[in-house]
Amino acid sequence: RAETLRFGARLIINDRIDVAILSKADGVHLGAASVRPPDARLLLGKTSIIGASAHSVQEALQAEAEGADFITFGPVYFTGSKARWGKPLGLDALREVAARVKMPVYAIGGVNSERINEALSAGADGVAVISAVLASADVSGSALKLVNELKERRNHQKEGKSL
C-alpha cells in the first residue's frame, strides 16, 4: 500500500474484501464466484471502487445493475491463465459489452502490447494483463512497454488521431 501511495496509484485487491479492508485499499475486484457488488459495497463503503469479472453480456449488465464501478471482460483472446473460462470471447463480444454498459470495461485474457489497440478500438476503456508481464523474461521492460502503448494511444486520441 505504501508503494501505491508513493506513486499516486490506486490499489485494487483481487477477490479478497478482508485484505482490501486491512490494507486500506481503494477497492476490490470480484471474481465470478465471489460475493456480489452490493454485499461488497456494504462491507467496503460507498467510496470504495468495486470491479467485477464478466464473461458475457448478461454478466456485464448484471454487474452494472448491482452497482459495480467497472468490469473486466474476457477472456478476449486465448491465454492459459483464463482457459478455465472457456474459449476466447473475441473482439465482437467485447464491442457489444462496451456498447451496452455505461461503466468502464477492461479487456482481459491474452492482451499484450500488440493487441492493446485492437481491444481499445473495440471499445475497451483499458486492459488488464497477467502473462503479458509476468511470463516475460523482462518483467519491468514488458510493463513499461504496455504503459507506453497506452500513453501513446491516449495522446493520439487527444490529438484527434486514430491508430
PDB file of N, CA and C in Angstrom, residues 17 35-44 50 66:
ATOM      1  N   ILE A  17     -11.983  -9.164   0.078  1.00  0.00           N
ATOM      2  CA  ILE A  17     -12.511  -7.989   0.755  1.00  0.00           C
ATOM      3  C   ILE A  17     -11.795  -7.776   2.085  1.00  0.00           C
ATOM      4  N   VAL A  35     -18.477 -12.737  -3.743  1.00  0.00           N
ATOM      5  CA  VAL A  35     -19.671 -12.036  -3.276  1.00  0.00           C
ATOM      6  C   VAL A  35     -20.119 -11.056  -4.352  1.00  0.00           C
ATOM      7  N   ARG A  36     -21.340 -10.655  -4.304  1.00  0.00           N
ATOM      8  CA  ARG A  36     -21.884  -9.734  -5.299  1.00  0.00           C
ATOM      9  C   ARG A  36     -21.529  -8.292  -4.916  1.00  0.00           C
ATOM     10  N   PRO A  37     -21.503  -7.396  -5.888  1.00  0.00           N
ATOM     11  CA  PRO A  37     -21.152  -5.994  -5.615  1.00  0.00           C
ATOM     12  C   PRO A  37     -21.933  -5.323  -4.489  1.00  0.00           C
ATOM     13  N   PRO A  38     -23.246  -5.533  -4.350  1.00  0.00           N
ATOM     14  CA  PRO A  38     -23.938  -4.854  -3.248  1.00  0.00           C
ATOM     15  C   PRO A  38     -23.439  -5.288  -1.866  1.00  0.00           C
ATOM     16  N   ASP A  39     -23.090  -6.567  -1.738  1.00  0.00           N
ATOM     17  CA  ASP A  39     -22.569  -7.062  -0.466  1.00  0.00           C
ATOM     18  C   ASP A  39     -21.180  -6.493  -0.198  1.00  0.00           C
ATOM     19  N   ALA A  40     -20.372  -6.420  -1.229  1.00  0.00           N
ATOM     20  CA  ALA A  40     -19.038  -5.822  -1.092  1.00  0.00           C
ATOM     21  C   ALA A  40     -19.166  -4.350  -0.713  1.00  0.00           C
ATOM     22  N   ARG A  41     -20.112  -3.668  -1.303  1.00  0.00           N
ATOM     23  CA  ARG A  41     -20.321  -2.240  -1.016  1.00  0.00           C
ATOM     24  C   ARG A  41     -20.682  -2.034   0.455  1.00  0.00           C
ATOM     25  N   LEU A  42     -21.511  -2.908   1.004  1.00  0.00           N
ATOM     26  CA  LEU A  42     -21.866  -2.804   2.419  1.00  0.00           C
ATOM     27  C   LEU A  42     -20.640  -2.924   3.316  1.00  0.00           C
ATOM     28  N   LEU A  43     -19.727  -3.804   2.960  1.00  0.00           N
ATOM     29  CA  LEU A  43     -18.529  -4.030   3.761  1.00  0.00           C
ATOM     30  C   LEU A  43     -17.459  -2.962   3.559  1.00  0.00           C
ATOM     31  N   LEU A  44     -17.324  -2.476   2.332  1.00  0.00           N
ATOM     32  CA  LEU A  44     -16.234  -1.556   1.999  1.00  0.00           C
ATOM     33  C   LEU A  44     -16.616  -0.085   2.080  1.00  0.00           C
ATOM     34  N   ILE A  50     -15.372  -0.852  -6.782  1.00  0.00           N
ATOM     35  CA  ILE A  50     -15.717  -2.264  -6.872  1.00  0.00           C
ATOM     36  C   ILE A  50     -15.784  -2.668  -8.335  1.00  0.00           C
ATOM     37  N   GLU A  66     -25.977  -4.195 -10.338  1.00  0.00           N
ATOM     38  CA  GLU A  66     -25.676  -4.420  -8.926  1.00  0.00           C
ATOM     39  C   GLU A  66     -24.724  -3.382  -8.345  1.00  0.00           C
TER      40      GLU A  66
END
